[in-house]
């Protein structure tokens, strides 16, 4: 028997806009084997091809799946140094700073943030010395007041989404069953 508090917690944990167990299993399969076709995915999931295609189409149209491009490793391209730079910007200069940073190829991501600083960007460089060149290019814009940079030493938990998919889909850890 569930009380109102339990229902409220479940509603918070699994909003109506979420995914179900089949969506979660499909996302996991596509993450593990991105070149798998819809027919093979349907066979492995034990559902009709049309069901797998409909689920895939819905996940794409809802924005859950953002794309199928290759996952590129900057280090393999010759950019083994990663860093995060917190930027403080002049008031009213946000759009100009974003436009400037979009011209710097070594800026892989940019986020506006709360707390210390206004923006956080992920940078890569060919070496520590090259990182100085990248930072100089980043801050060489009048809209940026100050930058604080932290060099990445190790990445023990690379970007991942499957644990989040499993939670959103209500799948138990280590299984594909809901």
Backbone as a ProteinNet text record, in pm:
[ID]
protein_1_A
[PRIMARY]
XXXXXXXXXXXXXXXXXXXXXXXXXXXXXXXXXXXXXXXXXXXXXXXXXXXXXXXXXXXXXXXXXXXXXXXXXXXXXXXXXXXXXXXXXXXXXXXXXXXXXXXXXXXXXXXXXXXXXXXXXXXXXXXXXXXXXXXXXXXXXXXXXXXXXXXXXXXXXXXXXXXXXXXXXXXXXXXXXX
[TERTIARY]
83.9	0	89	60.2	140.5	65.6	138.6	76.5	104.5	48.4	64.2	210.6	287.4	428.8	503	475.7	539.5	504.5	377.3	335.2	406.3	419.5	489.3	635.4	701.3	840.9	854.2	765.4	771	746.6	654.6	627.4	750.6	822.3	942.9	1053.5	1065.7	1172.3	1148.4	1023.8	992.7	884.2	920.5	819.3	751.8	632.7	553.9	627.7	725.1	795	908	920.5	1032.5	1028.2	1104.9	1114.9	1076.1	1042.2	1008.9	1122.4	1100.9	1205.8	1249.7	1156.2	1194.3	1278.9	1241.1	1322.3	1463.2	1470.6	1599.7	1685	1624.2	1698.2	1745	1661.3	1698.3	1813.7	1806.3	1913.9	2045.4	2037.8	2159.2	2219.3	2136.5	2184.1	2248.5	2183.9	2237.9	2368	2380.6	2503.1	2617.5	2587.9	2690.6	2729.1	2631.3	2654.5	2589.3	2651.7	2588.1	2563.2	2627.7	2609	2505.7	2438.2	2337.5	2217.2	2160.2	2042.3	1914.9	1806.5	1678.3	1631.5	1650.8	1607.5	1680	1811.4	1888.1	1852.9	1832.5	1793	1660.1	1564.2	1433.6	1446.5	1532.8	1554.6	1612.4	1713.4	1777.7	1686.5	1599	1507.2	1381.1	1360.5	1243.2	1114.1	1122.1	1003.2	997.3	881.9	865.4	951.3	992.9	1074.2	1000.6	872.7	793.6	792.4	789.7	793.1	926.9	1035.9	1169.2	1183.8	1134.8	1144.5	1061	942.2	855.8	920.6	978.7	1046.5	1164.9	1243.3	1358.3	1313.7	1210.6	1158.6	1111.6	1042.5	994.6	1110.8	1212.9	1328.6	1404.2	1406	1469.1	1386.1	1256.1	1171.4	1156.1	1164.9	1153.9	1286.2	1394.2	1523.7	1603.1	1550.5	1626.7	1754.6	1742.8	1860.5	1890.7	2011.4	2048.7	2119.8	2171.2	2240.6	2309.1	2363	2431.1	2572.7	2629.2	2762.8	2868.6	2987.3	3094.8	3139.1	3183.8	3238.3	3387.6	3431.4	3568.9	3651.2	3770.2	3860.1	3961.5	3953	4048.3	4195	4224.9	4363.1	4414.5	4329.1	4368.8	4389.4	4332.8	4353.1	4477.5	4545.4	4665.1	4642.9	4530.7	4499.1	4481.7	4592.5	4581.1	4559.1	4578	4561.6	4419.7	4352.1	4218	4221.1	4136.6	4127.9	3987.4	3953	3828.1	3863.6	3801.7	3826.5	3696.4	3700.7	3588.3	3614.4	3517.5	3534.1	3440.8	3493.3	3411.8	3402.4	3281.4	3262.8	3203.2	3221.8	3161.5	3011.3	2937.1	2791.5	2748.6	2651.7	2597.8	2680.6	2786.8	2875.1	2858.1	2758.5	2742.4	2735	2651.3	2636.6	2764.1	2835.3	2961.6	3068.7	3074	3171	3140.3	3012.8	2975.8	3018.1	2994.8	3033.5	3185.2	3259.9	3406.5	3451.9	3399.5	3443	3406.5	3300.1	3261.3	3364.4	3450.8	3554	3682.1	3690	3810.5	3788.6	3855	3831	3858.5	3950.2	3986.3	3884.4	3784.6	3674.8	3571.8	3566	3476.3	3335.4	3323.2	3192.2	3194.5	3077.2	3062	2929.8	2935	2815.1	2809.9	2690.9	2674.4	2645	2698.2	2690.7	2650.4	2614.1	2593.3	2715.4	2723.2	2835.8	2953.3	3073.5	3195.8	3212.1	3210.7	3225.9	3091.9	3099.2	2979.4	2967.7	3081.9	3083.9	3190.4	3165.6	3262.1	3284.4	3409.7	3436.1	3537.3	3516.2	3606.9	3699.3	3829.2	3931	4018	4077.5	4181.3	4299.8	4416.6	4538.6	4634.5	4734.1	4833.4	4935.8	4957	5052.9	5019.7	5089.8	5068.8	5109.4	5216.8	5259.7	5154.4	5098.1	4993.8	4867.6	4843.1	4727.5	4736.5	4857	4872.4	4827.9	4861.4	4818.2	4666.2	4603	4456.6	4394.1	4446	4393.2	4409.7	4525.7	4548	4445.8	4414.4	4314.2	4175.1	4144.2	4013.5	3997.4	4095.4	4081.8	4121	4170	4208.3	4088.4	3984.5	3861.3	3818	3782.2	3753.9	3635.5	3546.3	3431.3	3463.8	3584.4	3624.3	3715.8	3673.5	3746.7	3856.8	3824.5	3917.8	3888.7	3993.6	3978.1	4055.5	3997.9	4064.7	4060.9	4178.5	4187.8	4234.4	4174	4214.7	4245.1	4366.1	4406.6	4356.5	4301	4251.5	4370.8	4376.9	4484.4	4443.7	4317.2	4266.8	4115.6	4056.7	3912	3857.9	3848	3807.8	3662.5	3575.9	3437	3410.2	3439.1	3412.3	3262.5	3229.4	3089.9	3012.7	2904.6	2823.5	2678.6	2590.9	2448.3	2370.4	2427.6	2352.5	2303.9	2382.5	2326.1	2203.6	2205.7	2092.7	1973.1	2001.1	1895.5	1830.1	1911.9	1859	1767.7	1810.7	1730.1	1600.4	1608.3	1489.1	1389.8	1443.6	1358.9	1307.9	1356.9	1314.3	1374.7	1491.2	1556.7	1647.2	1645.3	1733	1876.6	1972	2113.3	2156.2	2229.6	2283.7	2185.3	2063.3	1967.4	1905.1	1837.2	1761.4	1612.2	1576.9	1436.5	1392.6	1271.1	1219.3	1173
-117.4	0	124.5	216.1	336.8	455.5	540.7	662.8	778.4	894.9	1011.1	1051.5	1040.6	1076.9	987.7	856.9	764.1	800.4	834.9	873.4	1000.9	1097.8	1221.9	1194.8	1108.9	1075.1	1006.8	912.4	843.7	941.6	1035.5	1135.5	1222.6	1255.5	1336.5	1257	1130.1	1047.6	1009.9	994	950.9	1039.8	1156.4	1245.7	1182.1	1232.6	1178.7	1184.2	1271.4	1290.6	1188.9	1092.7	1000.5	893.7	790.4	676.2	551.2	446	321.6	220.6	99.8	-2.4	-39	-48.6	-82.2	30.3	155.5	267.7	257.8	227.9	215.8	105.8	-7.8	-119.6	-82.6	-12.1	31	131	226.4	324.3	258.4	162.8	92.1	17.4	-51	-125.9	-31.9	81.5	176.8	240.4	257.1	312.8	213	86.2	-17.5	-54.3	-49.7	-87.6	15.7	132.8	241.8	212.2	111.8	81.6	-27.4	-69.8	-175	-120.3	-202.1	-161.5	-184.6	-125.5	-137.9	-283	-354.7	-495	-579.4	-563.9	-640.4	-596.1	-468	-418.8	-479.5	-485.2	-542.3	-690.1	-760.7	-903.5	-921.9	-842.7	-856.7	-814.9	-719.9	-673.3	-758.3	-844.1	-931	-856.9	-754.6	-678.9	-671.9	-635.7	-620.8	-505.7	-516.3	-411.9	-277.9	-278.1	-154.9	-91.5	-174.6	-123.2	-56.6	-123.8	-66.4	64.6	67.6	189.1	302.3	270.3	372.3	429	342.5	388.5	477	435.2	513.5	650.3	651.6	777.4	870.6	814.6	895.9	950.2	867.6	912.6	1023.4	1015.6	1120.9	1248.9	1236.6	1356	1425.8	1351	1412.5	1471.1	1445.4	1500.6	1415.5	1297.9	1209.8	1166.2	1126	1095	1220.2	1271.8	1395.5	1371.2	1250.8	1225.7	1091.3	1058	930.9	949.4	1066.3	1093.8	1012.4	1003.9	930.4	1001.9	926.1	981.8	1000.4	1124.8	1156.6	1180.8	1121.8	1138.4	1247.9	1364.1	1471.9	1428.3	1341.8	1296.7	1223.8	1143.5	1071.5	1166	1285.6	1386.8	1472	1444.2	1520.6	1626.6	1619	1714.8	1639.9	1591.5	1509.2	1586.6	1718.6	1799.3	1854.5	1831.7	1885.6	1979	2080.3	2174.7	2233.1	2289.5	2362.4	2504.3	2600.2	2740.8	2805.1	2867	2945.4	3089.2	3145.8	3281.2	3378.5	3494.9	3605.7	3702.9	3746.3	3833.4	3967.3	4066	4197.9	4186.5	4257.9	4257.7	4300.3	4229.6	4262.2	4212.4	4138.4	4090.8	3941.6	3878	3733.3	3683.9	3745.4	3695.9	3717.5	3828.1	3852.5	3752.2	3723	3625.7	3488.1	3449.3	3319.3	3313.1	3419.3	3422.5	3410.4	3479.1	3469.7	3327.1	3267.8	3133	3028.8	3052.4	2960	2957.9	3058.7	3061.8	2990.2	2945.6	2879.2	2728	2658.8	2514.7	2431	2477.2	2401	2414.6	2500.4	2510	2403.8	2295.9	2185.1	2205.2	2272	2295.2	2430.2	2489.6	2613.9	2608.7	2640.2	2642.8	2777.1	2834.8	2947.5	2886.7	2946.6	2886.1	2987.8	2934.6	3017.3	3001	3080.3	3068.5	3151.6	3105.3	3177.3	3172.4	3285.7	3292.8	3294.6	3319.8	3331.1	3219.3	3169.2	3064.2	2962.1	2839.3	2731.3	2668.4	2663.1	2599.6	2487.1	2386.4	2272	2296	2291.6	2319.3	2197	2188.9	2089.6	2160	2095.5	2151.9	2039.2	2072.7	1973.4	1943	2038.5	2022.6	2128	2122.5	2226.2	2362.8	2367.5	2494.4	2543.6	2453.4	2490.4	2536.9	2483.1	2526.5	2676.8	2725.5	2868.7	2948.2	2899.7	2966	2967.9	2853	2842.9	2939.9	2943	3033.8	3179	3211.1	3348.3	3385	3291	3318.7	3335.5	3250.7	3258.7	3393.1	3432	3554.7	3680.6	3664.2	3779.7	3847.8	3862.6	3925	4021.7	4141.8	4245.7	4214.2	4125.3	4091.5	3998	3940.2	3847.6	3922.1	3926.3	3999.8	3914.4	3788.4	3701.8	3556.6	3474.6	3330.4	3255.9	3147.2	3058.4	2918.9	2859.9	2733.8	2620.4	2504.6	2381.7	2276.7	2221	2117.3	1982.7	1904.9	1770.8	1676.3	1606.1	1508.6	1369.3	1333.9	1200.6	1211.7	1121.7	1120.6	982.4	953.3	819.1	783.9	883.3	857.7	942.7	887.9	964.9	990.8	1088	1119.6	991.1	974.1	853.6	890.2	815.8	841.6	715.7	598.9	474.9	460.4	490.8	482.5	573.4	689.7	781.6	725.5	665.7	601.6	490.9	408.1	296.7	349.5	455.4	513	570	646.6	709.3	604.9	490.9	385.8	290.2	307.1	218.3	79.6	68.4	-61.5	-85.6	-208.8	-244.9	-249.9	-211.7	-214.3	-356.6	-369.3	-499.5	-589.1	-541.9	-623.4	-540	-605	-533.5	-547.6	-589.6	-606.5	-493.7	-444.1	-332.8	-377.9
0	0	0	-91.7	-105.5	-47.8	21.9	71.9	-25.3	4.2	-83.4	-99	8.1	2.8	-96.9	-95.5	-189.8	-333.9	-357.6	-493	-537.7	-446.3	-479.8	-513.3	-436.3	-464.4	-599.6	-630.7	-760	-873.9	-856.6	-960.5	-983.4	-876.1	-888.5	-957.7	-922.8	-977.6	-1122.9	-1165.3	-1300.8	-1358.5	-1410.5	-1466.5	-1587.6	-1620.6	-1731.7	-1864.9	-1877.3	-2003	-2020.6	-1932.7	-1932.6	-2039.5	-2015.2	-2104.5	-2027.7	-2101.4	-2033.3	-2050.2	-1998.9	-1999.8	-2141.4	-2235.4	-2373.3	-2433.7	-2409.4	-2456.2	-2397.1	-2268.8	-2201	-2260.5	-2287.5	-2348.3	-2489.1	-2565.1	-2699.1	-2693.3	-2602	-2588.4	-2547.8	-2458	-2416.5	-2534.6	-2611.5	-2727.3	-2829.8	-2857.2	-2953.5	-2903.7	-2773.5	-2716.4	-2726.6	-2695.8	-2700.2	-2843.3	-2934.7	-3073.8	-3166.2	-3181.3	-3255.7	-3403.5	-3459.4	-3601.6	-3626.1	-3520.3	-3533.9	-3612.2	-3695.9	-3771.2	-3691	-3737.8	-3668.5	-3667.1	-3776.9	-3783.6	-3678.8	-3670.4	-3571.4	-3429.5	-3409.1	-3276.5	-3235.3	-3328.1	-3295.5	-3260.3	-3333.1	-3305.5	-3165.1	-3130.6	-2999.2	-2884.9	-2910.4	-2806.7	-2798.3	-2898.8	-2898.8	-2929	-3014.5	-3053.5	-3205.8	-3257.9	-3402.3	-3453.7	-3579.2	-3640.6	-3635	-3662.7	-3659	-3521	-3416.8	-3279.2	-3252	-3290.8	-3269.6	-3346.5	-3471	-3552.4	-3492.6	-3445.1	-3384.7	-3258.3	-3176.9	-3054.9	-3090	-3188.8	-3231.4	-3283.6	-3365.9	-3419.6	-3308	-3207.3	-3095.7	-3012.4	-2989.5	-2912.7	-2986.7	-3118.3	-3198.2	-3196.3	-3221.5	-3229.8	-3095	-2985.3	-2852.4	-2804	-2877.3	-2840.7	-2743.7	-2705.6	-2616.8	-2687.5	-2813.7	-2895.9	-2976.5	-2960.3	-3028.7	-3161.1	-3182.8	-3307.7	-3309.2	-3424.2	-3443.2	-3495	-3474.6	-3525.2	-3453.5	-3512.1	-3445.1	-3318.3	-3222	-3098.3	-3121.7	-3133	-3169.2	-3043	-3036.4	-2922.9	-2955.7	-2887.7	-2916.3	-2901.7	-2803.8	-2784.7	-2908.7	-2971	-3091.6	-3209.3	-3201.5	-3305.3	-3278.9	-3166.4	-3132.6	-3027.3	-2954.9	-2848	-2716	-2655.9	-2535	-2405.3	-2406.5	-2284.4	-2280.5	-2167.9	-2146.5	-2026.9	-2031.2	-1920.1	-1915.9	-1800.8	-1783.8	-1745.2	-1810.3	-1779.3	-1733.9	-1617.6	-1567.6	-1609.5	-1679.6	-1732.6	-1662.7	-1631	-1583.5	-1700.7	-1730.5	-1846.5	-1805.6	-1891.2	-1868.1	-1886.6	-1802.1	-1812	-1951.9	-2006.7	-2137.3	-2254.4	-2227.3	-2334	-2365.4	-2302.4	-2316.1	-2459.5	-2542.1	-2679.7	-2759.9	-2736.9	-2807.1	-2763.6	-2633.6	-2583.1	-2641.5	-2644	-2703.2	-2849.8	-2923.3	-3065.4	-3079.3	-2993.4	-2996.1	-2968	-2862.7	-2823.9	-2929.5	-3003.5	-3110.2	-3222.7	-3229.8	-3334.2	-3293.1	-3168.4	-3117.7	-3124.8	-3217.7	-3235.8	-3111.1	-3027.5	-2907.2	-2795.1	-2810.7	-2713.6	-2753.9	-2675.9	-2708.9	-2656.9	-2543.2	-2481.9	-2413.6	-2403.7	-2329.5	-2255.7	-2128.4	-2044.1	-1973.5	-1961.8	-1871.6	-1735.1	-1630.4	-1497.8	-1392.4	-1276.1	-1157.9	-1068.7	-964.2	-872.7	-919.2	-888.2	-925.3	-1077.1	-1138.6	-1283.4	-1354.1	-1483.5	-1565.9	-1668.6	-1714.1	-1814.8	-1780	-1820.7	-1801.8	-1937.1	-1979.5	-2108.4	-2093.3	-2174.5	-2181.1	-2298.9	-2271.3	-2371	-2394.6	-2511.6	-2538.5	-2601.9	-2590.8	-2648.2	-2682.6	-2763.6	-2807	-2696.7	-2605.3	-2495.4	-2390.5	-2277.6	-2176	-2230.2	-2305.9	-2365.4	-2464.8	-2543	-2638.7	-2566.5	-2446.8	-2369.5	-2339.8	-2316.4	-2292.4	-2415.5	-2536.2	-2658.6	-2668.8	-2634.9	-2640.2	-2540.5	-2418.1	-2315	-2358.6	-2415	-2462.6	-2569.1	-2657	-2761	-2699.3	-2601.7	-2535.6	-2465.7	-2385.7	-2305.8	-2382.7	-2503.2	-2583.9	-2647	-2571.2	-2617.3	-2509.3	-2547.2	-2447.9	-2356.5	-2397.4	-2313.9	-2199.3	-2200.5	-2093.8	-1996.8	-1870.7	-1768	-1706.1	-1676.2	-1603.7	-1638.2	-1631.8	-1652.9	-1544.9	-1499.9	-1405.9	-1468.5	-1486.5	-1561.5	-1471.9	-1489.7	-1420.1	-1525.7	-1520.7	-1615.8	-1566.1	-1655.9	-1623.5	-1610.3	-1499.8	-1477.7	-1525.2	-1498.8	-1531.6	-1547.1	-1622.9	-1643.5	-1606.1	-1475.1	-1432.7	-1464.9	-1483.8	-1524.1	-1648.2	-1766.4	-1888.3	-1903.4	-1989.5	-2014.5	-2039.8	-1966.8	-1978.4	-1956.3	-2017.8	-1999.2	-1964.5	-1987.4	-1964.8	-1820.7	-1716.3	-1581	-1563.5	-1626	-1620.2	-1698.4	-1814.6	-1894.3	-1813.7	-1748.8	-1668.5	-1557.9	-1491.1	-1383	-1438.1	-1547.9	-1605.8	-1656.6	-1704.6	-1759.7	-1651.3	-1529.5	-1420.7	-1430	-1496.5	-1509.8	-1389.2	-1339.1	-1228.6	-1279.6	-1196.5	-1233.2	-1267.1	-1378	-1416.4	-1490	-1515.1	-1589.6	-1699.7	-1788	-1889.9	-1862.7	-1745.1	-1709.8	-1619.2	-1638.8	-1557.3	-1423.2
[MASK]
++++++++++++++++++++++++++++++++++++++++++++++++++++++++++++++++++++++++++++++++++++++++++++++++++++++++++++++++++++++++++++++++++++++++++++++++++++++++++++++++++++++++++++++++++

